[in-house]
Amino acid sequence: MAKQTLPIPRLSLWLTHAGMLAEQVWRAFWPFFSILMAILAALMLGLQDFVRVETVWIVGALALLSLLGALVIGARRFHIPSRAEALMRLDETLPGRPIQALMDDQAIGAMDADSVALWQAHQSRMAARAAQAEPVKPNLRLADRDPYALRYSALLALVIATLFGSFWRIGTVAEMTPGAAVAGQGPSWEGWVEPPRYTGLPTLYLADQSDPTLSIPQGSRITLRFYGEVGAHSLTETTTPLGTEGATDPEQEIVVDKSGVLKIDGPSGRDWALDIIADAPPHIAVADIAESEAGGRMKLPFAAGDDYGVESGSALIELDLASVDRRYGLTLEPEPREAIAVELPMPITGDRSDFIEDLIEDFSEHPWAHLPVKITLTARDAADQETQSEPYMTALPARRFFDPLAAAIIEQRRDLLWTRDNATRVSQLLRAVSHLPEGFFRSDTAYLRLRVTLRRLETFNEYGLKPQQQAEIAQALWDLAVQIEDGTLADALERMRRAQERLTEAMQNGATDEEIAELMQELREATDEYMRQLQRLAQEGDSEERQSGQNGESMQMTQDDLQRMMDRIQELMEQGRMAEAQQALEEFQQMMENMRVTQGQGQGQQSEGQQAMEGLAETLREQQGLSDQAFRDLQEQFNPGAQAGENQGNEGRNGGQGRGESHEGQGGQGQGSDQAGEGQQGQGSLADRQQALRDELGRQQQNLPGGGTPEGDAARDALDRAGRAMDDAEQALRGDDLAEAIDRQSEAMEALREGMRSLGEALAQNQQNQPGQGTQDGDMQANNRDPLGRSPGSSGSISTDEGMLQGEDVYRRARELLDEIRRRTGESDRPQLELEYLKRLLERF
């Protein structure tokens, strides 16, 4: 039959034909290709060099036979696909088999015009389908013929050989035949240069090095192999201490120690001038002064480096006896003690060629604590080279004791550890300290522990104090000093006074910033615990006791007032203004004493309604902080880098972290603020913090007063809307839809304000219906604050009688803020969401 022209894309037909040919080649010759790749991989990796010559030739013969057999079998299976087969492959992928239809002829109806027209229409449709034919992908899967994937194993071996072997090693097989090298290509050689492993440098193949000067690291290993007749090649080198001249051994191996010449004499001989790169010793030095962190741990920054990286390091701390003030218990000669040796921390990840780390160790219990010491740092590299830093002289940083009694006990402990000959003196001083304990020891337990330790020391000293007994007494004195310094008093007032006294001692003794921060945190915690205890006591008191003290004068304070005073004290101490800090601390003590008298009489008790109002106000502040943070995150997405510059003035005091103003210290006022504050400490995202705030609002709704009144029901409805808005905001935050979250948070804040307004009206209505309670509740309202930190207005309203801005020129400041909003609104390159937010501000204000 004559070849018929079909409307099929020639490229599609050609690609399909080529794919079918590839199928035939791969299916027929895959064993041949696999065996060939395995043979090449073995030869390129040089496996023939590790077995006997006879084994190489036997395995080689078997491999060649297998290769030939696979080739013959593949040739018998191979079949060149025809054009018709390619057309059928294409036709199978097309609907209706259009190619076969185009190759058919009309069998009946050739004389009928309608039948002919129908046949032509059918042929036209089939031609249109055939013209759209796409190339058929070849089926190269061989899982049914090679179930163990041997072809992939051979390919993997070839890839490994290509990366780590050499194609030139294949020629070494011919050299294994006696006389083959001489008869063929003559004697030959090959060699490698292996730098030390710690350098991370690659192995060099000497035959590929065309530069006459070769720079290699010190300690590199050079391996040479001479093939052919013994004596045809010889080695001469001057890079080792003894050198080598005219060595003819088949294998040569040298470790380069110095620069010199490497020369191979013989056929295709080469010579190089070896330039040895010496391994530089590491360097290490103290980077900054040694200081004591909070808790007494020593922090010593150090800088170290090496050309190939520092392997390890250590610090040796020795007593600088010449600089010790030899007075009191230090006048005697000290007992010999071993120097302190600690390992230096090394970077776990990153480059060790140049880094800065901190040595952090706690030497508070060591006998040399606070005494002059000499610190010597040592760095070691992988070549076992060591470098020592210049001795660093300092007083060994350790924990400081500000309580006079604890400090005295620690001093006697130091004297006892200095030498056992001080035991008598230490026992006499401790007996003098504990002679009149009344008014001196704050805890009977501490006094009894001191007396027991003293008796044991005197008993041990009477029969000769042993080193083990010395360590036992020292540990007992340390535990006693820590107990006195930290205190174990359960009474909150005594704990607060104790914290104030420790802070006073720290001022007088020149505490560091870390110690100041630690002591201030202790004072904050003690003050917060004291106020919670006062609140519980006031709630447990009866109404007669509360009314008995109403006519007395008292000082009204809020949690914010206390936090601001403590912040001011810490700021003055960190600035070194100790006199002003001492005066501020005395004023704080007086205020807390007045707080104690007032709360003890019941003046400071809050009603259930006032606690609910404070909790809702704190929740509103928290929600405002979360909304501000969400807006800053949204702005950062559209304008990276703008948050730090443009929004810095809008962050508020704590808005950046979604926390209210009262959370700076120990939490906000009231139970709600405490729990919300504690819950936020562990939140890892805005969505989690939003969920915690919603849970807190639900807890507050359960204890909401004013039930049964229209105002109380309105407050509950508003808080329900706020809760639903918070749920929607949480879902939007988890879906990373910040714009939607900000809108829902705005709804939640508006509903919270409405609920607080309704609750205030309910409380005011309740107050008017209960005569005789106005004065007391009015006093309690003085402690309430709105979300801006202002006192509320009269009659329990959420509005305030105070101005939003405080200062002499508040109108100028308000005008500046309004001008800034207008200026930013006119900048068209800002994100659309920010422009809409600024326009809403202009519409409101």
PDB file of N, CA and C in Angstrom, residues 330-371:
ATOM      1  N   LEU A 330      43.449  36.317 107.641  1.00  0.00           N
ATOM      2  CA  LEU A 330      44.333  36.007 106.528  1.00  0.00           C
ATOM      3  C   LEU A 330      45.796  36.268 106.851  1.00  0.00           C
ATOM      4  N   THR A 331      46.106  36.527 108.116  1.00  0.00           N
ATOM      5  CA  THR A 331      47.501  36.805 108.467  1.00  0.00           C
ATOM      6  C   THR A 331      48.360  35.543 108.439  1.00  0.00           C
ATOM      7  N   LEU A 332      47.758  34.396 108.736  1.00  0.00           N
ATOM      8  CA  LEU A 332      48.514  33.147 108.726  1.00  0.00           C
ATOM      9  C   LEU A 332      48.759  32.685 107.300  1.00  0.00           C
ATOM     10  N   GLU A 333      49.727  31.778 107.161  1.00  0.00           N
ATOM     11  CA  GLU A 333      50.014  31.221 105.859  1.00  0.00           C
ATOM     12  C   GLU A 333      48.871  30.298 105.431  1.00  0.00           C
ATOM     13  N   PRO A 334      48.406  30.397 104.196  1.00  0.00           N
ATOM     14  CA  PRO A 334      47.268  29.571 103.774  1.00  0.00           C
ATOM     15  C   PRO A 334      47.680  28.125 103.545  1.00  0.00           C
ATOM     16  N   GLU A 335      46.692  27.268 103.661  1.00  0.00           N
ATOM     17  CA  GLU A 335      46.926  25.870 103.319  1.00  0.00           C
ATOM     18  C   GLU A 335      47.059  25.741 101.797  1.00  0.00           C
ATOM     19  N   PRO A 336      47.934  24.855 101.342  1.00  0.00           N
ATOM     20  CA  PRO A 336      48.096  24.720  99.870  1.00  0.00           C
ATOM     21  C   PRO A 336      46.825  24.188  99.227  1.00  0.00           C
ATOM     22  N   ARG A 337      46.458  24.807  98.156  1.00  0.00           N
ATOM     23  CA  ARG A 337      45.279  24.382  97.394  1.00  0.00           C
ATOM     24  C   ARG A 337      45.636  24.337  95.915  1.00  0.00           C
ATOM     25  N   GLU A 338      45.047  23.399  95.239  1.00  0.00           N
ATOM     26  CA  GLU A 338      45.280  23.293  93.803  1.00  0.00           C
ATOM     27  C   GLU A 338      44.595  24.432  93.066  1.00  0.00           C
ATOM     28  N   ALA A 339      45.228  24.830  91.991  1.00  0.00           N
ATOM     29  CA  ALA A 339      44.622  25.879  91.172  1.00  0.00           C
ATOM     30  C   ALA A 339      43.317  25.371  90.557  1.00  0.00           C
ATOM     31  N   ILE A 340      42.420  26.301  90.285  1.00  0.00           N
ATOM     32  CA  ILE A 340      41.135  25.959  89.673  1.00  0.00           C
ATOM     33  C   ILE A 340      41.335  25.836  88.165  1.00  0.00           C
ATOM     34  N   ALA A 341      40.953  24.715  87.618  1.00  0.00           N
ATOM     35  CA  ALA A 341      41.059  24.482  86.165  1.00  0.00           C
ATOM     36  C   ALA A 341      39.672  24.163  85.627  1.00  0.00           C
ATOM     37  N   VAL A 342      39.225  24.955  84.683  1.00  0.00           N
ATOM     38  CA  VAL A 342      37.914  24.746  84.064  1.00  0.00           C
ATOM     39  C   VAL A 342      38.082  24.794  82.551  1.00  0.00           C
ATOM     40  N   GLU A 343      37.236  24.053  81.864  1.00  0.00           N
ATOM     41  CA  GLU A 343      37.241  24.057  80.409  1.00  0.00           C
ATOM     42  C   GLU A 343      36.502  25.294  79.891  1.00  0.00           C
ATOM     43  N   LEU A 344      37.032  25.878  78.850  1.00  0.00           N
ATOM     44  CA  LEU A 344      36.391  27.040  78.241  1.00  0.00           C
ATOM     45  C   LEU A 344      35.284  26.584  77.304  1.00  0.00           C
ATOM     46  N   PRO A 345      34.171  27.294  77.268  1.00  0.00           N
ATOM     47  CA  PRO A 345      33.101  26.928  76.319  1.00  0.00           C
ATOM     48  C   PRO A 345      33.502  27.268  74.892  1.00  0.00           C
ATOM     49  N   MET A 346      33.210  26.353  73.979  1.00  0.00           N
ATOM     50  CA  MET A 346      33.493  26.544  72.560  1.00  0.00           C
ATOM     51  C   MET A 346      32.175  26.679  71.794  1.00  0.00           C
ATOM     52  N   PRO A 347      32.161  27.429  70.707  1.00  0.00           N
ATOM     53  CA  PRO A 347      30.934  27.529  69.901  1.00  0.00           C
ATOM     54  C   PRO A 347      30.504  26.157  69.392  1.00  0.00           C
ATOM     55  N   ILE A 348      29.240  25.834  69.577  1.00  0.00           N
ATOM     56  CA  ILE A 348      28.721  24.545  69.118  1.00  0.00           C
ATOM     57  C   ILE A 348      28.580  24.542  67.608  1.00  0.00           C
ATOM     58  N   THR A 349      28.109  25.638  67.063  1.00  0.00           N
ATOM     59  CA  THR A 349      27.971  25.775  65.612  1.00  0.00           C
ATOM     60  C   THR A 349      28.726  27.017  65.167  1.00  0.00           C
ATOM     61  N   GLY A 350      28.990  27.108  63.890  1.00  0.00           N
ATOM     62  CA  GLY A 350      29.676  28.278  63.363  1.00  0.00           C
ATOM     63  C   GLY A 350      31.173  28.065  63.258  1.00  0.00           C
ATOM     64  N   ASP A 351      31.862  29.150  62.931  1.00  0.00           N
ATOM     65  CA  ASP A 351      33.299  29.116  62.683  1.00  0.00           C
ATOM     66  C   ASP A 351      34.059  29.349  63.979  1.00  0.00           C
ATOM     67  N   ARG A 352      35.071  28.524  64.239  1.00  0.00           N
ATOM     68  CA  ARG A 352      35.904  28.687  65.422  1.00  0.00           C
ATOM     69  C   ARG A 352      37.218  29.387  65.120  1.00  0.00           C
ATOM     70  N   SER A 353      37.342  29.926  63.913  1.00  0.00           N
ATOM     71  CA  SER A 353      38.588  30.610  63.578  1.00  0.00           C
ATOM     72  C   SER A 353      38.708  31.951  64.275  1.00  0.00           C
ATOM     73  N   ASP A 354      37.587  32.561  64.638  1.00  0.00           N
ATOM     74  CA  ASP A 354      37.613  33.839  65.348  1.00  0.00           C
ATOM     75  C   ASP A 354      36.262  34.019  66.028  1.00  0.00           C
ATOM     76  N   PHE A 355      36.229  34.001  67.347  1.00  0.00           N
ATOM     77  CA  PHE A 355      34.956  34.074  68.059  1.00  0.00           C
ATOM     78  C   PHE A 355      35.174  34.706  69.436  1.00  0.00           C
ATOM     79  N   ILE A 356      34.064  35.073  70.055  1.00  0.00           N
ATOM     80  CA  ILE A 356      34.029  35.633  71.410  1.00  0.00           C
ATOM     81  C   ILE A 356      33.001  34.838  72.204  1.00  0.00           C
ATOM     82  N   GLU A 357      33.401  34.334  73.344  1.00  0.00           N
ATOM     83  CA  GLU A 357      32.511  33.572  74.206  1.00  0.00           C
ATOM     84  C   GLU A 357      32.634  34.080  75.637  1.00  0.00           C
ATOM     85  N   ASP A 358      31.761  33.580  76.513  1.00  0.00           N
ATOM     86  CA  ASP A 358      31.766  33.957  77.921  1.00  0.00           C
ATOM     87  C   ASP A 358      31.996  32.716  78.764  1.00  0.00           C
ATOM     88  N   LEU A 359      32.978  32.807  79.661  1.00  0.00           N
ATOM     89  CA  LEU A 359      33.181  31.758  80.657  1.00  0.00           C
ATOM     90  C   LEU A 359      32.298  32.090  81.856  1.00  0.00           C
ATOM     91  N   ILE A 360      31.335  31.229  82.113  1.00  0.00           N
ATOM     92  CA  ILE A 360      30.385  31.458  83.207  1.00  0.00           C
ATOM     93  C   ILE A 360      30.510  30.297  84.185  1.00  0.00           C
ATOM     94  N   GLU A 361      30.986  30.595  85.361  1.00  0.00           N
ATOM     95  CA  GLU A 361      31.153  29.602  86.420  1.00  0.00           C
ATOM     96  C   GLU A 361      30.791  30.241  87.756  1.00  0.00           C
ATOM     97  N   ASP A 362      30.354  29.411  88.698  1.00  0.00           N
ATOM     98  CA  ASP A 362      29.983  29.891  90.030  1.00  0.00           C
ATOM     99  C   ASP A 362      31.056  29.452  91.021  1.00  0.00           C
ATOM    100  N   PHE A 363      31.828  30.424  91.509  1.00  0.00           N
ATOM    101  CA  PHE A 363      32.875  30.162  92.500  1.00  0.00           C
ATOM    102  C   PHE A 363      32.510  30.745  93.863  1.00  0.00           C
ATOM    103  N   SER A 364      31.216  30.910  94.128  1.00  0.00           N
ATOM    104  CA  SER A 364      30.787  31.559  95.369  1.00  0.00           C
ATOM    105  C   SER A 364      31.218  30.765  96.597  1.00  0.00           C
ATOM    106  N   GLU A 365      31.239  29.431  96.498  1.00  0.00           N
ATOM    107  CA  GLU A 365      31.580  28.606  97.659  1.00  0.00           C
ATOM    108  C   GLU A 365      33.068  28.273  97.731  1.00  0.00           C
ATOM    109  N   HIS A 366      33.849  28.771  96.786  1.00  0.00           N
ATOM    110  CA  HIS A 366      35.279  28.470  96.817  1.00  0.00           C
ATOM    111  C   HIS A 366      35.977  29.336  97.863  1.00  0.00           C
ATOM    112  N   PRO A 367      37.026  28.817  98.520  1.00  0.00           N
ATOM    113  CA  PRO A 367      37.731  29.615  99.538  1.00  0.00           C
ATOM    114  C   PRO A 367      38.333  30.906  98.989  1.00  0.00           C
ATOM    115  N   TRP A 368      38.570  30.988  97.684  1.00  0.00           N
ATOM    116  CA  TRP A 368      39.180  32.194  97.125  1.00  0.00           C
ATOM    117  C   TRP A 368      38.147  33.222  96.667  1.00  0.00           C
ATOM    118  N   ALA A 369      36.886  33.023  96.982  1.00  0.00           N
ATOM    119  CA  ALA A 369      35.853  33.954  96.527  1.00  0.00           C
ATOM    120  C   ALA A 369      36.178  35.367  97.019  1.00  0.00           C
ATOM    121  N   HIS A 370      36.144  36.328  96.090  1.00  0.00           N
ATOM    122  CA  HIS A 370      36.406  37.754  96.344  1.00  0.00           C
ATOM    123  C   HIS A 370      37.869  38.040  96.684  1.00  0.00           C
ATOM    124  N   LEU A 371      38.750  37.051  96.621  1.00  0.00           N
ATOM    125  CA  LEU A 371      40.172  37.279  96.858  1.00  0.00           C
ATOM    126  C   LEU A 371      40.882  37.510  95.521  1.00  0.00           C
TER     127      LEU A 371
END
